Amino acid sequence: MLNGLQNLFAITDATSARCSTWDRTGGNNDWVTIKPGETYTIAEINGPGCIRHIYATTIHINRLEYRWAVLRMYWDGEETPSVEVPFGDFFGIAHGSPRAFDSHLITLTTCDLHEIRGRRFGYNCYFPMPFAKGARIEIHQQADTPWGRGIDALWFH
């Protein structure tokens, strides 16, 4: 039976790696701020590989932010992105109104933050994204305000 697990116990020479926000000073400032008009590179990978999971979270107070931030993905040295989509659309957020849901490839989880302005959402993507020479993933903030507005924070891995 072929179900995707047939190689679960096979030994390979592959390695796992991670690109993430983390405080390089050892503190707890483990997020990034994307300023108005800024393009932030969240991953730059050299050599062959396959991205298997993208996780991000923010604390939003304006539903338009899901459209203002544009996600771009480049494979194998491309000049133009293979993926160019508003952040919220990529993670299945319709009309800037996030709702928790689960699917095999995309999930949106939620957590109420009563002391902090509103809700926090966890965005997960499990599309396998293979590349032969390299990959670059960027977020461009089109708005005239920083990502996350008052909190100005994006966490990802």
PDB file of N, CA and C in Angstrom, residues 78-136:
ATOM      1  N   GLU A  78      15.016  32.640  -9.942  1.00  0.00           N
ATOM      2  CA  GLU A  78      14.076  33.372 -10.791  1.00  0.00           C
ATOM      3  C   GLU A  78      14.142  34.875 -10.541  1.00  0.00           C
ATOM      4  N   GLU A  79      13.901  35.641 -11.595  1.00  0.00           N
ATOM      5  CA  GLU A  79      13.816  37.101 -11.487  1.00  0.00           C
ATOM      6  C   GLU A  79      12.439  37.549 -11.027  1.00  0.00           C
ATOM      7  N   THR A  80      11.409  36.817 -11.428  1.00  0.00           N
ATOM      8  CA  THR A  80      10.037  37.132 -11.034  1.00  0.00           C
ATOM      9  C   THR A  80       9.526  36.013 -10.129  1.00  0.00           C
ATOM     10  N   PRO A  81       8.654  36.341  -9.183  1.00  0.00           N
ATOM     11  CA  PRO A  81       8.199  35.323  -8.238  1.00  0.00           C
ATOM     12  C   PRO A  81       7.252  34.303  -8.876  1.00  0.00           C
ATOM     13  N   SER A  82       7.367  33.069  -8.432  1.00  0.00           N
ATOM     14  CA  SER A  82       6.403  32.027  -8.824  1.00  0.00           C
ATOM     15  C   SER A  82       5.121  32.186  -8.033  1.00  0.00           C
ATOM     16  N   VAL A  83       5.240  32.703  -6.828  1.00  0.00           N
ATOM     17  CA  VAL A  83       4.091  32.970  -5.971  1.00  0.00           C
ATOM     18  C   VAL A  83       4.121  34.450  -5.628  1.00  0.00           C
ATOM     19  N   GLU A  84       3.032  35.148  -5.856  1.00  0.00           N
ATOM     20  CA  GLU A  84       2.883  36.548  -5.451  1.00  0.00           C
ATOM     21  C   GLU A  84       1.421  36.734  -5.085  1.00  0.00           C
ATOM     22  N   VAL A  85       1.155  36.806  -3.789  1.00  0.00           N
ATOM     23  CA  VAL A  85      -0.222  36.781  -3.305  1.00  0.00           C
ATOM     24  C   VAL A  85      -0.307  37.547  -1.986  1.00  0.00           C
ATOM     25  N   PRO A  86      -1.425  38.203  -1.718  1.00  0.00           N
ATOM     26  CA  PRO A  86      -1.574  38.805  -0.395  1.00  0.00           C
ATOM     27  C   PRO A  86      -1.428  37.737   0.695  1.00  0.00           C
ATOM     28  N   PHE A  87      -0.783  38.102   1.777  1.00  0.00           N
ATOM     29  CA  PHE A  87      -0.507  37.177   2.878  1.00  0.00           C
ATOM     30  C   PHE A  87      -1.761  36.422   3.306  1.00  0.00           C
ATOM     31  N   GLY A  88      -2.847  37.127   3.541  1.00  0.00           N
ATOM     32  CA  GLY A  88      -4.070  36.489   4.007  1.00  0.00           C
ATOM     33  C   GLY A  88      -4.647  35.508   3.002  1.00  0.00           C
ATOM     34  N   ASP A  89      -4.606  35.844   1.720  1.00  0.00           N
ATOM     35  CA  ASP A  89      -5.122  34.942   0.697  1.00  0.00           C
ATOM     36  C   ASP A  89      -4.329  33.639   0.679  1.00  0.00           C
ATOM     37  N   PHE A  90      -3.016  33.726   0.821  1.00  0.00           N
ATOM     38  CA  PHE A  90      -2.182  32.522   0.821  1.00  0.00           C
ATOM     39  C   PHE A  90      -2.607  31.557   1.935  1.00  0.00           C
ATOM     40  N   PHE A  91      -2.961  32.112   3.080  1.00  0.00           N
ATOM     41  CA  PHE A  91      -3.345  31.282   4.221  1.00  0.00           C
ATOM     42  C   PHE A  91      -4.861  31.066   4.336  1.00  0.00           C
ATOM     43  N   GLY A  92      -5.600  31.334   3.264  1.00  0.00           N
ATOM     44  CA  GLY A  92      -7.021  31.013   3.235  1.00  0.00           C
ATOM     45  C   GLY A  92      -7.925  31.981   3.964  1.00  0.00           C
ATOM     46  N   ILE A  93      -7.488  33.220   4.137  1.00  0.00           N
ATOM     47  CA  ILE A  93      -8.298  34.214   4.838  1.00  0.00           C
ATOM     48  C   ILE A  93      -9.113  34.986   3.806  1.00  0.00           C
ATOM     49  N   ALA A  94     -10.411  34.767   3.805  1.00  0.00           N
ATOM     50  CA  ALA A  94     -11.289  35.424   2.835  1.00  0.00           C
ATOM     51  C   ALA A  94     -11.749  36.777   3.357  1.00  0.00           C
ATOM     52  N   HIS A  95     -11.677  37.786   2.497  1.00  0.00           N
ATOM     53  CA  HIS A  95     -12.199  39.131   2.791  1.00  0.00           C
ATOM     54  C   HIS A  95     -11.604  39.740   4.063  1.00  0.00           C
ATOM     55  N   GLY A  96     -10.385  39.360   4.425  1.00  0.00           N
ATOM     56  CA  GLY A  96      -9.740  39.918   5.610  1.00  0.00           C
ATOM     57  C   GLY A  96     -10.392  39.516   6.914  1.00  0.00           C
ATOM     58  N   SER A  97     -11.188  38.455   6.895  1.00  0.00           N
ATOM     59  CA  SER A  97     -11.893  37.998   8.095  1.00  0.00           C
ATOM     60  C   SER A  97     -11.432  36.586   8.468  1.00  0.00           C
ATOM     61  N   PRO A  98     -10.382  36.472   9.270  1.00  0.00           N
ATOM     62  CA  PRO A  98      -9.869  35.139   9.597  1.00  0.00           C
ATOM     63  C   PRO A  98     -10.848  34.320  10.429  1.00  0.00           C
ATOM     64  N   ARG A  99     -10.926  33.049  10.108  1.00  0.00           N
ATOM     65  CA  ARG A  99     -11.726  32.078  10.857  1.00  0.00           C
ATOM     66  C   ARG A  99     -10.886  30.825  10.991  1.00  0.00           C
ATOM     67  N   ALA A 100     -10.904  30.220  12.133  1.00  0.00           N
ATOM     68  CA  ALA A 100     -10.143  28.991  12.338  1.00  0.00           C
ATOM     69  C   ALA A 100     -10.671  27.892  11.427  1.00  0.00           C
ATOM     70  N   PHE A 101      -9.752  27.148  10.794  1.00  0.00           N
ATOM     71  CA  PHE A 101     -10.126  25.984   9.990  1.00  0.00           C
ATOM     72  C   PHE A 101      -8.919  25.066   9.871  1.00  0.00           C
ATOM     73  N   ASP A 102      -9.181  23.823   9.500  1.00  0.00           N
ATOM     74  CA  ASP A 102      -8.139  22.815   9.297  1.00  0.00           C
ATOM     75  C   ASP A 102      -8.340  22.153   7.955  1.00  0.00           C
ATOM     76  N   SER A 103      -7.260  21.969   7.227  1.00  0.00           N
ATOM     77  CA  SER A 103      -7.261  21.162   6.018  1.00  0.00           C
ATOM     78  C   SER A 103      -5.909  20.451   5.971  1.00  0.00           C
ATOM     79  N   HIS A 104      -5.704  19.619   4.979  1.00  0.00           N
ATOM     80  CA  HIS A 104      -4.427  18.906   4.896  1.00  0.00           C
ATOM     81  C   HIS A 104      -3.261  19.846   4.608  1.00  0.00           C
ATOM     82  N   LEU A 105      -3.510  20.918   3.873  1.00  0.00           N
ATOM     83  CA  LEU A 105      -2.412  21.776   3.432  1.00  0.00           C
ATOM     84  C   LEU A 105      -2.348  23.139   4.104  1.00  0.00           C
ATOM     85  N   ILE A 106      -3.453  23.624   4.605  1.00  0.00           N
ATOM     86  CA  ILE A 106      -3.492  24.937   5.267  1.00  0.00           C
ATOM     87  C   ILE A 106      -4.313  24.799   6.545  1.00  0.00           C
ATOM     88  N   THR A 107      -3.820  25.405   7.627  1.00  0.00           N
ATOM     89  CA  THR A 107      -4.620  25.491   8.848  1.00  0.00           C
ATOM     90  C   THR A 107      -4.511  26.907   9.393  1.00  0.00           C
ATOM     91  N   LEU A 108      -5.568  27.336  10.039  1.00  0.00           N
ATOM     92  CA  LEU A 108      -5.588  28.632  10.703  1.00  0.00           C
ATOM     93  C   LEU A 108      -6.111  28.386  12.114  1.00  0.00           C
ATOM     94  N   THR A 109      -5.237  28.569  13.078  1.00  0.00           N
ATOM     95  CA  THR A 109      -5.614  28.351  14.473  1.00  0.00           C
ATOM     96  C   THR A 109      -5.834  29.698  15.136  1.00  0.00           C
ATOM     97  N   THR A 110      -6.547  29.697  16.245  1.00  0.00           N
ATOM     98  CA  THR A 110      -6.862  30.962  16.912  1.00  0.00           C
ATOM     99  C   THR A 110      -6.665  30.845  18.411  1.00  0.00           C
ATOM    100  N   CYS A 111      -6.422  31.992  19.013  1.00  0.00           N
ATOM    101  CA  CYS A 111      -6.243  32.091  20.460  1.00  0.00           C
ATOM    102  C   CYS A 111      -6.765  33.461  20.867  1.00  0.00           C
ATOM    103  N   ASP A 112      -7.642  33.516  21.838  1.00  0.00           N
ATOM    104  CA  ASP A 112      -8.135  34.803  22.327  1.00  0.00           C
ATOM    105  C   ASP A 112      -7.109  35.413  23.277  1.00  0.00           C
ATOM    106  N   LEU A 113      -6.825  36.661  23.069  1.00  0.00           N
ATOM    107  CA  LEU A 113      -5.919  37.402  23.943  1.00  0.00           C
ATOM    108  C   LEU A 113      -6.714  38.548  24.546  1.00  0.00           C
ATOM    109  N   HIS A 114      -7.311  38.309  25.690  1.00  0.00           N
ATOM    110  CA  HIS A 114      -8.213  39.301  26.270  1.00  0.00           C
ATOM    111  C   HIS A 114      -7.506  40.581  26.692  1.00  0.00           C
ATOM    112  N   GLU A 115      -6.264  40.469  27.173  1.00  0.00           N
ATOM    113  CA  GLU A 115      -5.559  41.670  27.625  1.00  0.00           C
ATOM    114  C   GLU A 115      -4.903  42.414  26.471  1.00  0.00           C
ATOM    115  N   ILE A 116      -4.691  41.712  25.355  1.00  0.00           N
ATOM    116  CA  ILE A 116      -4.074  42.342  24.194  1.00  0.00           C
ATOM    117  C   ILE A 116      -5.161  42.521  23.151  1.00  0.00           C
ATOM    118  N   ARG A 117      -5.092  43.536  22.372  1.00  0.00           N
ATOM    119  CA  ARG A 117      -6.109  43.938  21.420  1.00  0.00           C
ATOM    120  C   ARG A 117      -6.626  42.822  20.507  1.00  0.00           C
ATOM    121  N   GLY A 118      -7.579  42.040  20.938  1.00  0.00           N
ATOM    122  CA  GLY A 118      -8.249  41.115  20.047  1.00  0.00           C
ATOM    123  C   GLY A 118      -7.679  39.710  20.032  1.00  0.00           C
ATOM    124  N   ARG A 119      -7.651  39.127  18.858  1.00  0.00           N
ATOM    125  CA  ARG A 119      -7.277  37.732  18.697  1.00  0.00           C
ATOM    126  C   ARG A 119      -5.924  37.597  18.017  1.00  0.00           C
ATOM    127  N   ARG A 120      -5.313  36.481  18.274  1.00  0.00           N
ATOM    128  CA  ARG A 120      -4.064  36.137  17.603  1.00  0.00           C
ATOM    129  C   ARG A 120      -4.331  34.862  16.813  1.00  0.00           C
ATOM    130  N   PHE A 121      -3.785  34.787  15.611  1.00  0.00           N
ATOM    131  CA  PHE A 121      -3.979  33.631  14.759  1.00  0.00           C
ATOM    132  C   PHE A 121      -2.640  33.011  14.406  1.00  0.00           C
ATOM    133  N   GLY A 122      -2.634  31.696  14.268  1.00  0.00           N
ATOM    134  CA  GLY A 122      -1.470  30.967  13.788  1.00  0.00           C
ATOM    135  C   GLY A 122      -1.758  30.488  12.381  1.00  0.00           C
ATOM    136  N   TYR A 123      -0.897  30.855  11.434  1.00  0.00           N
ATOM    137  CA  TYR A 123      -1.074  30.509  10.037  1.00  0.00           C
ATOM    138  C   TYR A 123      -0.099  29.387   9.707  1.00  0.00           C
ATOM    139  N   ASN A 124      -0.583  28.283   9.178  1.00  0.00           N
ATOM    140  CA  ASN A 124       0.256  27.138   8.833  1.00  0.00           C
ATOM    141  C   ASN A 124       0.019  26.730   7.392  1.00  0.00           C
ATOM    142  N   CYS A 125       1.105  26.467   6.669  1.00  0.00           N
ATOM    143  CA  CYS A 125       1.046  25.974   5.300  1.00  0.00           C
ATOM    144  C   CYS A 125       1.911  24.724   5.222  1.00  0.00           C
ATOM    145  N   TYR A 126       1.359  23.661   4.648  1.00  0.00           N
ATOM    146  CA  TYR A 126       2.077  22.397   4.509  1.00  0.00           C
ATOM    147  C   TYR A 126       2.251  21.988   3.047  1.00  0.00           C
ATOM    148  N   PHE A 127       2.148  22.936   2.115  1.00  0.00           N
ATOM    149  CA  PHE A 127       2.414  22.611   0.717  1.00  0.00           C
ATOM    150  C   PHE A 127       3.871  22.215   0.574  1.00  0.00           C
ATOM    151  N   PRO A 128       4.192  21.053  -0.006  1.00  0.00           N
ATOM    152  CA  PRO A 128       5.603  20.767  -0.277  1.00  0.00           C
ATOM    153  C   PRO A 128       6.060  21.663  -1.439  1.00  0.00           C
ATOM    154  N   MET A 129       7.154  22.394  -1.219  1.00  0.00           N
ATOM    155  CA  MET A 129       7.651  23.335  -2.219  1.00  0.00           C
ATOM    156  C   MET A 129       9.099  22.998  -2.536  1.00  0.00           C
ATOM    157  N   PRO A 130       9.321  22.096  -3.514  1.00  0.00           N
ATOM    158  CA  PRO A 130      10.688  21.675  -3.843  1.00  0.00           C
ATOM    159  C   PRO A 130      11.394  22.692  -4.743  1.00  0.00           C
ATOM    160  N   PHE A 131      12.716  22.708  -4.644  1.00  0.00           N
ATOM    161  CA  PHE A 131      13.531  23.567  -5.503  1.00  0.00           C
ATOM    162  C   PHE A 131      14.880  22.893  -5.717  1.00  0.00           C
ATOM    163  N   ALA A 132      15.519  23.200  -6.844  1.00  0.00           N
ATOM    164  CA  ALA A 132      16.772  22.537  -7.220  1.00  0.00           C
ATOM    165  C   ALA A 132      18.015  23.339  -6.844  1.00  0.00           C
ATOM    166  N   LYS A 133      17.956  24.674  -6.967  1.00  0.00           N
ATOM    167  CA  LYS A 133      19.145  25.499  -6.741  1.00  0.00           C
ATOM    168  C   LYS A 133      19.027  26.442  -5.552  1.00  0.00           C
ATOM    169  N   GLY A 134      17.799  26.791  -5.174  1.00  0.00           N
ATOM    170  CA  GLY A 134      17.633  27.722  -4.069  1.00  0.00           C
ATOM    171  C   GLY A 134      16.218  28.271  -4.011  1.00  0.00           C
ATOM    172  N   ALA A 135      15.926  28.926  -2.894  1.00  0.00           N
ATOM    173  CA  ALA A 135      14.602  29.514  -2.694  1.00  0.00           C
ATOM    174  C   ALA A 135      14.737  30.813  -1.906  1.00  0.00           C
ATOM    175  N   ARG A 136      13.830  31.736  -2.194  1.00  0.00           N
ATOM    176  CA  ARG A 136      13.768  32.988  -1.428  1.00  0.00           C
ATOM    177  C   ARG A 136      12.293  33.306  -1.195  1.00  0.00           C
TER     178      ARG A 136
END
